[in-house]
PDB file of C-alpha atoms in Angstrom:
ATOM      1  CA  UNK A   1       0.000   0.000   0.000  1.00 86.00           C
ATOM      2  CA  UNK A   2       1.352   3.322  -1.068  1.00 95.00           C
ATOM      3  CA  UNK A   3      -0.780   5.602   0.661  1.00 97.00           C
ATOM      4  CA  UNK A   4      -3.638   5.225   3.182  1.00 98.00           C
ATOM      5  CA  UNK A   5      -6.933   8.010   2.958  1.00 98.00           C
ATOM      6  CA  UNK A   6      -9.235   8.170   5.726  1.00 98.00           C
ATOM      7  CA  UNK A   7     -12.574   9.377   5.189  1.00 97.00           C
ATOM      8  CA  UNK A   8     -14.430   8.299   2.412  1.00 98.00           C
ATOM      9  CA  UNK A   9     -16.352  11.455   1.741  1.00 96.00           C
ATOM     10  CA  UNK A  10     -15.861  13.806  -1.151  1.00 96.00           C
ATOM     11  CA  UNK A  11     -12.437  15.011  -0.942  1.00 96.00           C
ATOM     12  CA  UNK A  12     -10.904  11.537   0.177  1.00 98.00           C
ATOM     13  CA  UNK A  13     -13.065   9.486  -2.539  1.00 98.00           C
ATOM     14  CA  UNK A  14     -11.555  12.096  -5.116  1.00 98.00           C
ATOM     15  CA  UNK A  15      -7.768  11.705  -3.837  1.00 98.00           C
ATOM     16  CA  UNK A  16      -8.058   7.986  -3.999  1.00 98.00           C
ATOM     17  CA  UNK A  17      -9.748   8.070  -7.773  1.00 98.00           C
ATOM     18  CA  UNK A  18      -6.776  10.305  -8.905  1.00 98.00           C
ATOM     19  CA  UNK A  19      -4.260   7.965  -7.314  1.00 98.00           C
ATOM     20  CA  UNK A  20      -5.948   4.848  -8.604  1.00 98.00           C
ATOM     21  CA  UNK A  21      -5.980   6.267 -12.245  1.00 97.00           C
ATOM     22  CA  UNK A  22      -2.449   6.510 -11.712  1.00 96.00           C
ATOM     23  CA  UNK A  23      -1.308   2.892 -10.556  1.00 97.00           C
ATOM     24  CA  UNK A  24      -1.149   4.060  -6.720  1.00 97.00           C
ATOM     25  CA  UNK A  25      -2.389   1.518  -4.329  1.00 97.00           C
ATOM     26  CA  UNK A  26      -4.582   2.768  -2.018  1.00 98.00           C
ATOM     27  CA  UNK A  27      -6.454   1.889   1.142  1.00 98.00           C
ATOM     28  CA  UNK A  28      -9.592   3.637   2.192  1.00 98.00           C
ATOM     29  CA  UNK A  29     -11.023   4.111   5.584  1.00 98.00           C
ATOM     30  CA  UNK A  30     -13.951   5.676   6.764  1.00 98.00           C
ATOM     31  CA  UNK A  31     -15.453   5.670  10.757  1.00 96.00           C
ATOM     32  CA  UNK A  32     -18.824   5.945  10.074  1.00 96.00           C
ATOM     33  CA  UNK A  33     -20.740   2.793   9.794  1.00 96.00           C
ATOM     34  CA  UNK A  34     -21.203   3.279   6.118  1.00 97.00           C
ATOM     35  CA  UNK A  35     -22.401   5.982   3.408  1.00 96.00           C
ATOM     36  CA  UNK A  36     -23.897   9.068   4.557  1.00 92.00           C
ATOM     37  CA  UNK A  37     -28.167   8.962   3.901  1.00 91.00           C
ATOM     38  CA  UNK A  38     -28.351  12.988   4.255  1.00 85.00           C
ATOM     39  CA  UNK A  39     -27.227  15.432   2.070  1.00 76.00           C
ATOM     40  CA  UNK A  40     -25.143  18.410   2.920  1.00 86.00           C
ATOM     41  CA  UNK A  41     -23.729  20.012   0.160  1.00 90.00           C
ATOM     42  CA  UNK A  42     -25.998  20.366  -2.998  1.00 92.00           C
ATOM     43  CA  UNK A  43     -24.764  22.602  -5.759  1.00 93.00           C
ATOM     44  CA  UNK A  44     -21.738  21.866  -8.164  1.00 94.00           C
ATOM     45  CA  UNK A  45     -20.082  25.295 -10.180  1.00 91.00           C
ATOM     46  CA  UNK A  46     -18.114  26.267 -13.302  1.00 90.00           C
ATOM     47  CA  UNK A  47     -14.152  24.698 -11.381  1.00 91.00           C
ATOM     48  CA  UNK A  48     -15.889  21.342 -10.340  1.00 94.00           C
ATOM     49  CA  UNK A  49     -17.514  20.529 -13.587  1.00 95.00           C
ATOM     50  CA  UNK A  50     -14.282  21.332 -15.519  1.00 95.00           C
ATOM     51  CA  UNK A  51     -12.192  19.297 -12.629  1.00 96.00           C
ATOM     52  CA  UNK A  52     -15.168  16.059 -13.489  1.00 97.00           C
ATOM     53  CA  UNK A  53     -14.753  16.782 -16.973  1.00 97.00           C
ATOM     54  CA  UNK A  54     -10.542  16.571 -16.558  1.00 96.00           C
ATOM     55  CA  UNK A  55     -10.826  12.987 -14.592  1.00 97.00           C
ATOM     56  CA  UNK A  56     -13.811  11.367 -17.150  1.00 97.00           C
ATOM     57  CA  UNK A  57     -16.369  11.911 -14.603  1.00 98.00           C
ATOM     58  CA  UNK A  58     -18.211  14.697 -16.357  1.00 97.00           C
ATOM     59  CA  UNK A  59     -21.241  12.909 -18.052  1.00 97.00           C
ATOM     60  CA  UNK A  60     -22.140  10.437 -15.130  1.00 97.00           C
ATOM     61  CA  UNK A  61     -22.549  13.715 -13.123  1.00 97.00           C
ATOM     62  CA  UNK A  62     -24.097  15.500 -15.853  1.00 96.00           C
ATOM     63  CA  UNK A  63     -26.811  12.537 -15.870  1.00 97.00           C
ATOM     64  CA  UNK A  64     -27.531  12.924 -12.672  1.00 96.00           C
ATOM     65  CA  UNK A  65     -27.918  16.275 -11.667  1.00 96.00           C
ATOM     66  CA  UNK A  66     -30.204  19.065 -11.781  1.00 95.00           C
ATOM     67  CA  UNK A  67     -28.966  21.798 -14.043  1.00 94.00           C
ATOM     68  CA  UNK A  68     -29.896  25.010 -13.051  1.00 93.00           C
ATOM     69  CA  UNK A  69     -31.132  27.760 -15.597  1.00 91.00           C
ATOM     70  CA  UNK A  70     -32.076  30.836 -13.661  1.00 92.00           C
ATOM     71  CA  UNK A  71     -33.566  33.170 -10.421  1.00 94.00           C
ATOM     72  CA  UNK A  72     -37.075  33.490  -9.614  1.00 95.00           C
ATOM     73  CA  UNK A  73     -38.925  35.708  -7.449  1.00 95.00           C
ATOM     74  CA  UNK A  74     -41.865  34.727  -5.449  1.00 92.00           C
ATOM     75  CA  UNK A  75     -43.976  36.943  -2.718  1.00 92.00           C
ATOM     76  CA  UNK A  76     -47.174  36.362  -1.106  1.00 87.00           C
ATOM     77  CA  UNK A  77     -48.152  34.087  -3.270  1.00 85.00           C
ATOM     78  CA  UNK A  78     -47.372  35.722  -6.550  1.00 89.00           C
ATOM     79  CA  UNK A  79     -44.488  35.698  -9.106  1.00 91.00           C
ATOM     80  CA  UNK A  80     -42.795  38.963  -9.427  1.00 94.00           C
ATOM     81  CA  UNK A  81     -39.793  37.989 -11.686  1.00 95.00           C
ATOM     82  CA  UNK A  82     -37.977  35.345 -13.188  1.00 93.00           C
ATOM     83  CA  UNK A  83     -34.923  35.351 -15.288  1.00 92.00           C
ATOM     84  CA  UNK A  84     -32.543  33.187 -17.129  1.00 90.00           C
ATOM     85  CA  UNK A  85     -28.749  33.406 -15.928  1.00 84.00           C
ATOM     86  CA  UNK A  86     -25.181  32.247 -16.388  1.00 79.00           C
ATOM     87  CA  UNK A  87     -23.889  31.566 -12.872  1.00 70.00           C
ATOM     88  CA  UNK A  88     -20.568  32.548 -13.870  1.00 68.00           C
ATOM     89  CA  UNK A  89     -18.810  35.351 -16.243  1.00 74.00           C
ATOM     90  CA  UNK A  90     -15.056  33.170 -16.510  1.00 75.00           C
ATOM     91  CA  UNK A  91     -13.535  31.540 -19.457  1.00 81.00           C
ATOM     92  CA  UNK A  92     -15.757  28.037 -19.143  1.00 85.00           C
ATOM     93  CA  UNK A  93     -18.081  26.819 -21.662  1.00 87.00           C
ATOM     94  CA  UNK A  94     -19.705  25.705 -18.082  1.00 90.00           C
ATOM     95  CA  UNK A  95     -21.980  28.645 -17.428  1.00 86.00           C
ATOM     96  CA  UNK A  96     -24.931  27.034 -15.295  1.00 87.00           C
ATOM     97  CA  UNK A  97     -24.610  25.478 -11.623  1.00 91.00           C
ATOM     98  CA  UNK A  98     -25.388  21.789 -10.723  1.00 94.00           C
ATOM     99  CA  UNK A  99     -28.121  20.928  -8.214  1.00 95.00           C
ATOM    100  CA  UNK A 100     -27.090  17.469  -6.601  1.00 95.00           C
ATOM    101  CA  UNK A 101     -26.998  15.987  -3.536  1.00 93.00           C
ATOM    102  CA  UNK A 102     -24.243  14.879  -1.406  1.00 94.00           C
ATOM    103  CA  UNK A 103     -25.309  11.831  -1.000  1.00 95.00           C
ATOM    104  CA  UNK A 104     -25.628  11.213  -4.862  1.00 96.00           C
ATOM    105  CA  UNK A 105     -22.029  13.064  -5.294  1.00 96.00           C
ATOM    106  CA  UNK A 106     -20.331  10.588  -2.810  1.00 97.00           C
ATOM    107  CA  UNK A 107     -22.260   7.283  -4.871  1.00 97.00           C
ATOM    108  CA  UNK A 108     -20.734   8.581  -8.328  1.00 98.00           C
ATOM    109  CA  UNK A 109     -17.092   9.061  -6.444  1.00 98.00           C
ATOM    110  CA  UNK A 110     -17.518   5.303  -4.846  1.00 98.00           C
ATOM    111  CA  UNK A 111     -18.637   3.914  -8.121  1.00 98.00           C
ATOM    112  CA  UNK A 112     -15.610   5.777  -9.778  1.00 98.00           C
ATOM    113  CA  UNK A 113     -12.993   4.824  -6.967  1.00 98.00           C
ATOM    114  CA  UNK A 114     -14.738   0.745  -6.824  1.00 98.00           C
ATOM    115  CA  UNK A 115     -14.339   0.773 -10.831  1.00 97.00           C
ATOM    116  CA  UNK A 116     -10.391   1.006 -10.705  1.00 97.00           C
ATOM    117  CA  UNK A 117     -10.554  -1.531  -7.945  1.00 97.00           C
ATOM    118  CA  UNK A 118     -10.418   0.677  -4.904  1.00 97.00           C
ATOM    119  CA  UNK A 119     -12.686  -0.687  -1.736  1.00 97.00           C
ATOM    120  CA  UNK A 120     -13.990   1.281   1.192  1.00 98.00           C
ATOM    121  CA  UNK A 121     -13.682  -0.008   4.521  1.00 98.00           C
ATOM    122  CA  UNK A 122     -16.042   0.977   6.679  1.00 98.00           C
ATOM    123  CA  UNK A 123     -16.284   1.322  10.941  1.00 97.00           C
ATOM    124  CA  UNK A 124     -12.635   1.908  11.284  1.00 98.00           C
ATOM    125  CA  UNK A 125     -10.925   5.134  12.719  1.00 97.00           C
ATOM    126  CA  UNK A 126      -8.222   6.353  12.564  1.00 97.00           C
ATOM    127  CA  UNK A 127      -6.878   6.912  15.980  1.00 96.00           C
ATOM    128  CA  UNK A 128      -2.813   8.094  15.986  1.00 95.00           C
ATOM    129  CA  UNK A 129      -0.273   8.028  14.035  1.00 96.00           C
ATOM    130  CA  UNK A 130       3.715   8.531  14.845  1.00 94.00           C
ATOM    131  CA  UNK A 131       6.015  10.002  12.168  1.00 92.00           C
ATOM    132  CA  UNK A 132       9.477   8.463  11.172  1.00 90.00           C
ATOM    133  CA  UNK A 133      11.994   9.519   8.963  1.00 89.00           C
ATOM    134  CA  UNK A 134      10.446   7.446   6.066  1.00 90.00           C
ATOM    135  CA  UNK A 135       6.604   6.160   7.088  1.00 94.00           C
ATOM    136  CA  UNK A 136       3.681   7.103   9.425  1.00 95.00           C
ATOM    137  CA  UNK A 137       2.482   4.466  12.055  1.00 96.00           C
ATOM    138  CA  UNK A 138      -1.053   4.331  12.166  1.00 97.00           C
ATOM    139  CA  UNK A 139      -3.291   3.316  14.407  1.00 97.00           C
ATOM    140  CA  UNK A 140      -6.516   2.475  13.360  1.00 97.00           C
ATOM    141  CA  UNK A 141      -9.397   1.329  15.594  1.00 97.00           C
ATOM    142  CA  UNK A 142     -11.965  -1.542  14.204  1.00 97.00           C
ATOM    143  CA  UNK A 143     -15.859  -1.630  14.485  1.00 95.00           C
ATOM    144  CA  UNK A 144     -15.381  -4.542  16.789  1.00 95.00           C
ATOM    145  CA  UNK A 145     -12.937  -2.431  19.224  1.00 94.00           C
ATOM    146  CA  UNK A 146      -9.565  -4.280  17.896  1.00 96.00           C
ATOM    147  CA  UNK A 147      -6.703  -1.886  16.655  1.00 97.00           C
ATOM    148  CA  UNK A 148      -4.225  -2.281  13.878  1.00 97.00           C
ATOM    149  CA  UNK A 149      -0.885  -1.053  12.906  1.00 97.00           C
ATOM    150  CA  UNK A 150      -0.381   0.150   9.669  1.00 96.00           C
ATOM    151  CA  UNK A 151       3.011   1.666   8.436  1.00 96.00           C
ATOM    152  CA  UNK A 152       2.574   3.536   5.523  1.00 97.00           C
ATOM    153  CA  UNK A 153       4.977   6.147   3.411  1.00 97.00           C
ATOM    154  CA  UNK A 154       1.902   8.364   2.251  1.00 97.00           C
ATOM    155  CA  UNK A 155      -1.482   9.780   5.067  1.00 97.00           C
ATOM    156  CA  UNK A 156      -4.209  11.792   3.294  1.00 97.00           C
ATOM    157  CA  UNK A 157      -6.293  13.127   5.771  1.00 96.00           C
ATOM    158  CA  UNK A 158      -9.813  13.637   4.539  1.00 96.00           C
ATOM    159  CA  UNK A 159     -11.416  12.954   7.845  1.00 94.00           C
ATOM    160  CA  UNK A 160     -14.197  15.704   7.903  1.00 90.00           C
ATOM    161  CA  UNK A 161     -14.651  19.281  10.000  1.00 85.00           C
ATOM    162  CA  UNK A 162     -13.265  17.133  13.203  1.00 86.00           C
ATOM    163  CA  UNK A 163     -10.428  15.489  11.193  1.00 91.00           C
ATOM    164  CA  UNK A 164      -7.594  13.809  14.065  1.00 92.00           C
ATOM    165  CA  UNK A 165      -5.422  13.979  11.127  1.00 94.00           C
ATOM    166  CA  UNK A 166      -5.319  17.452  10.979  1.00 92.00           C
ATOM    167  CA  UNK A 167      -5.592  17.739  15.448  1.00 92.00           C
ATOM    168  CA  UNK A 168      -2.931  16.200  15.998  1.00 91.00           C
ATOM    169  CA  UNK A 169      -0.650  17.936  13.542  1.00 91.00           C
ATOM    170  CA  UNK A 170      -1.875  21.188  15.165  1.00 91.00           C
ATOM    171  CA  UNK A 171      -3.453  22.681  12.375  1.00 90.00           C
ATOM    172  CA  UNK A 172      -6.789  24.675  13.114  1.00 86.00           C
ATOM    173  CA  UNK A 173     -10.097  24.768  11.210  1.00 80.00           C
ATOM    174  CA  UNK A 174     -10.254  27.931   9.386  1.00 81.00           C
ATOM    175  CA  UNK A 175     -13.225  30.433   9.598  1.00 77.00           C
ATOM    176  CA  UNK A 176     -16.148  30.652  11.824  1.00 73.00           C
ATOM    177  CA  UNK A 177     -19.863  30.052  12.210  1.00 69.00           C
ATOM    178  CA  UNK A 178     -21.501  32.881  12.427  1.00 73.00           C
ATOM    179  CA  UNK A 179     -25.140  32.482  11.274  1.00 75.00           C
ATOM    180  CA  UNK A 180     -26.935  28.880  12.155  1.00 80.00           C
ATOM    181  CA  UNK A 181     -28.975  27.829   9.011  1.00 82.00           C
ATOM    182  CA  UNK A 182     -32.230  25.701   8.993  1.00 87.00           C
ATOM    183  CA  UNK A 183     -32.464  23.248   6.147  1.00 90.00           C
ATOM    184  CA  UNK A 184     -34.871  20.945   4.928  1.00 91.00           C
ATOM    185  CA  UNK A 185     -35.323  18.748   1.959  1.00 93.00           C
ATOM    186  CA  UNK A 186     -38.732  18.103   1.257  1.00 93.00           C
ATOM    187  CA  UNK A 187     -41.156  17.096  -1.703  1.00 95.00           C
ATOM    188  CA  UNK A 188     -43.288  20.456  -2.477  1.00 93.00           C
ATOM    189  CA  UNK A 189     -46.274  20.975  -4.249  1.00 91.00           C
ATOM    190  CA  UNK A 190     -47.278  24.074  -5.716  1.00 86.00           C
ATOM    191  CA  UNK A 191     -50.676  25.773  -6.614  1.00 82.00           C
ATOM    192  CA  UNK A 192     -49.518  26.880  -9.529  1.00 82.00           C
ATOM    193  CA  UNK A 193     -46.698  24.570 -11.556  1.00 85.00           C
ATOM    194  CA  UNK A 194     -43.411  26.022 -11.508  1.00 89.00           C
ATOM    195  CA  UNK A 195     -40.502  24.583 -13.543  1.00 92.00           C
ATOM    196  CA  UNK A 196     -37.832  22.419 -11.314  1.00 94.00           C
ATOM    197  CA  UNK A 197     -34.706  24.293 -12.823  1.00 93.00           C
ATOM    198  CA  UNK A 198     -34.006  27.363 -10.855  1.00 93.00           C
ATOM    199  CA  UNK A 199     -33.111  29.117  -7.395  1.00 94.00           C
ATOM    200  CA  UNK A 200     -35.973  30.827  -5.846  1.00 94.00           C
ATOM    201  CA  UNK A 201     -36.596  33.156  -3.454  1.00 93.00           C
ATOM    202  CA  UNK A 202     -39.855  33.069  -1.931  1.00 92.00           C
ATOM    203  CA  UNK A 203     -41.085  35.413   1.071  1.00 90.00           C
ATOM    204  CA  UNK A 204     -44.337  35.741   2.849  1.00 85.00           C
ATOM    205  CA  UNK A 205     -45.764  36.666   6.020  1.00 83.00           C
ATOM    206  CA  UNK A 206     -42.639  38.785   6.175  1.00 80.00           C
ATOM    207  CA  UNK A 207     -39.905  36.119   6.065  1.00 84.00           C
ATOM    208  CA  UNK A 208     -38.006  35.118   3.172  1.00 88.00           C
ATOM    209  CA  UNK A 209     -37.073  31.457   2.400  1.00 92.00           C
ATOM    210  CA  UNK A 210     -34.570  29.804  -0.627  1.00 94.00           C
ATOM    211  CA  UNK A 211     -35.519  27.051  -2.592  1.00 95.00           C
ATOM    212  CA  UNK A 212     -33.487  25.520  -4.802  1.00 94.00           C
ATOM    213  CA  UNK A 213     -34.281  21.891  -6.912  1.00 95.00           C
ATOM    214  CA  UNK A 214     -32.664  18.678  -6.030  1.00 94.00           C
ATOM    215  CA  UNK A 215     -32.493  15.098  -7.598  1.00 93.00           C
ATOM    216  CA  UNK A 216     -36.388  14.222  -8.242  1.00 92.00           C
ATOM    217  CA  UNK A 217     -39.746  16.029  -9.789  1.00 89.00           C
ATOM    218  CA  UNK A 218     -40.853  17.540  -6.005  1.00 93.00           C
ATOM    219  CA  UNK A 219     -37.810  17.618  -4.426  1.00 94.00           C
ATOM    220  CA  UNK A 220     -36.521  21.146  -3.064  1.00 95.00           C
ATOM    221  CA  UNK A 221     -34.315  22.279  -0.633  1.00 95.00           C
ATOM    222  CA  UNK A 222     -35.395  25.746   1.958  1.00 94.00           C
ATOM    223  CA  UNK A 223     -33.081  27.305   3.692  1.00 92.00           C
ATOM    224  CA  UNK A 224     -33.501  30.244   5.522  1.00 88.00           C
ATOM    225  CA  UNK A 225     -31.427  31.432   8.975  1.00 77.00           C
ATOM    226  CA  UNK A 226     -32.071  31.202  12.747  1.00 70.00           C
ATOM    227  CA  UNK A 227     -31.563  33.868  15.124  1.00 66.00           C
ATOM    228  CA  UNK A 228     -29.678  32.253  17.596  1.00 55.00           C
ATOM    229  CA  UNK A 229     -26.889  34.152  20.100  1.00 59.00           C
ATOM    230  CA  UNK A 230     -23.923  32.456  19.947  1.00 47.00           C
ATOM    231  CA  UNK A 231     -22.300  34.194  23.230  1.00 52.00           C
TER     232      UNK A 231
END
């Protein structure tokens, strides 16, 4: 084994793709029982598409996703505007975002990464590691409670917002979260039909609430913020 990646989400199912297009060998670990059944992230810009497009992954995404054509306008009941749009102004012949699940995202990346040969194992964590002059001891902690050594030259650590990779080589999260955001995914109807394709905002009663399409014919995500005091 060449080089060991723990987490199996995005960024770590990407790393090991790239390496297994290459000839690397790679092992993948994950903690989490298996794959993730709610979405986070949802949209996909201009950078990724042309990064998919790069690696050969372009039209399974393409196939899957919603593509987004414009902004509408909704309030009290009514629709004020609506508008066609390129979501960005760059050098890319991709000029529309990508509505798609997480969840969806991380199945293309698995089916990519099991296609070269790569596996996923799940319920194991990685615990420690010690550096040498020429490999990393790692610890990694089973399902079942059992630990293993592992000595490898190479350590990607894609191991999420709480990553031990990145603790315990000191290295701090950057930013901060300073707005809390509700979010649900739910299938809408409407009174009057409105096409699946396009952000909108919608207010009422004084509030004001996103929506934005996802993967099926009622599915929509709402967002909108909390007022919460963080002190």
């Amino acid at each position: 084994m060449d080089v060991l990646v723990a987490g199996a989400g995005p960024v770590g199912l990407m790393a090991a793709y790239e390496l297994l297009r290459r000839g690397v060998s790679v092992r993948i670990v994950d903690a989490a029982s298996g794959p993730a059944t709610t979405s986070r992230a949802a949209a996909v810009h201009a950078r990724t598409m042309e990064v998919l497009d790069q690696v050969g992954l372009y039209e399974a995404f393409a196939a899957r996703a919603v593509h987004g054509k414009g902004i509408a306008f909704h309030a009290d009941g009514q629709l004020l505007a609506s508008m066609d749009a390129r979501f960005t102004t760059h050098a890319t012949r991709f000029d529309q975002v990508w509505f798609l699940d997480q969840v969806i995202t991380e199945q293309l990346l698995r089916d990519a990464v099991t296609g070269l040969g790569g596996r996923i194992e799940w319920g194991v964590r990685l615990t420690g590691f010690d550096e040498t002059d020429d490999r990393l001891d790692v610890t990694l902690e089973h399902a079942d409670g059992h630990c293993e050594q592992v000595a490898v030259p190479w350590l990607i650590g894609a191991d999420g917002g709480h990553s031990e990779v990145r603790r315990r080589l000191g290295i701090t999260l950057q930013g901060d979260s300073s707005e809390t955001w509700l979010i649900a995914d739910a299938d809408l109807d409407f009174v009057d039909p409105v096409s699946h394709d396009r952000i909108r905002w919608v207010r009422t009663d004084g509030a004001t609430t996103m929506i934005f399409p996802l993967v099926g014919d009622r599915r929509w995500r709402l967002l909108d913020t909390a007022d919460v005091n963080h002190d």
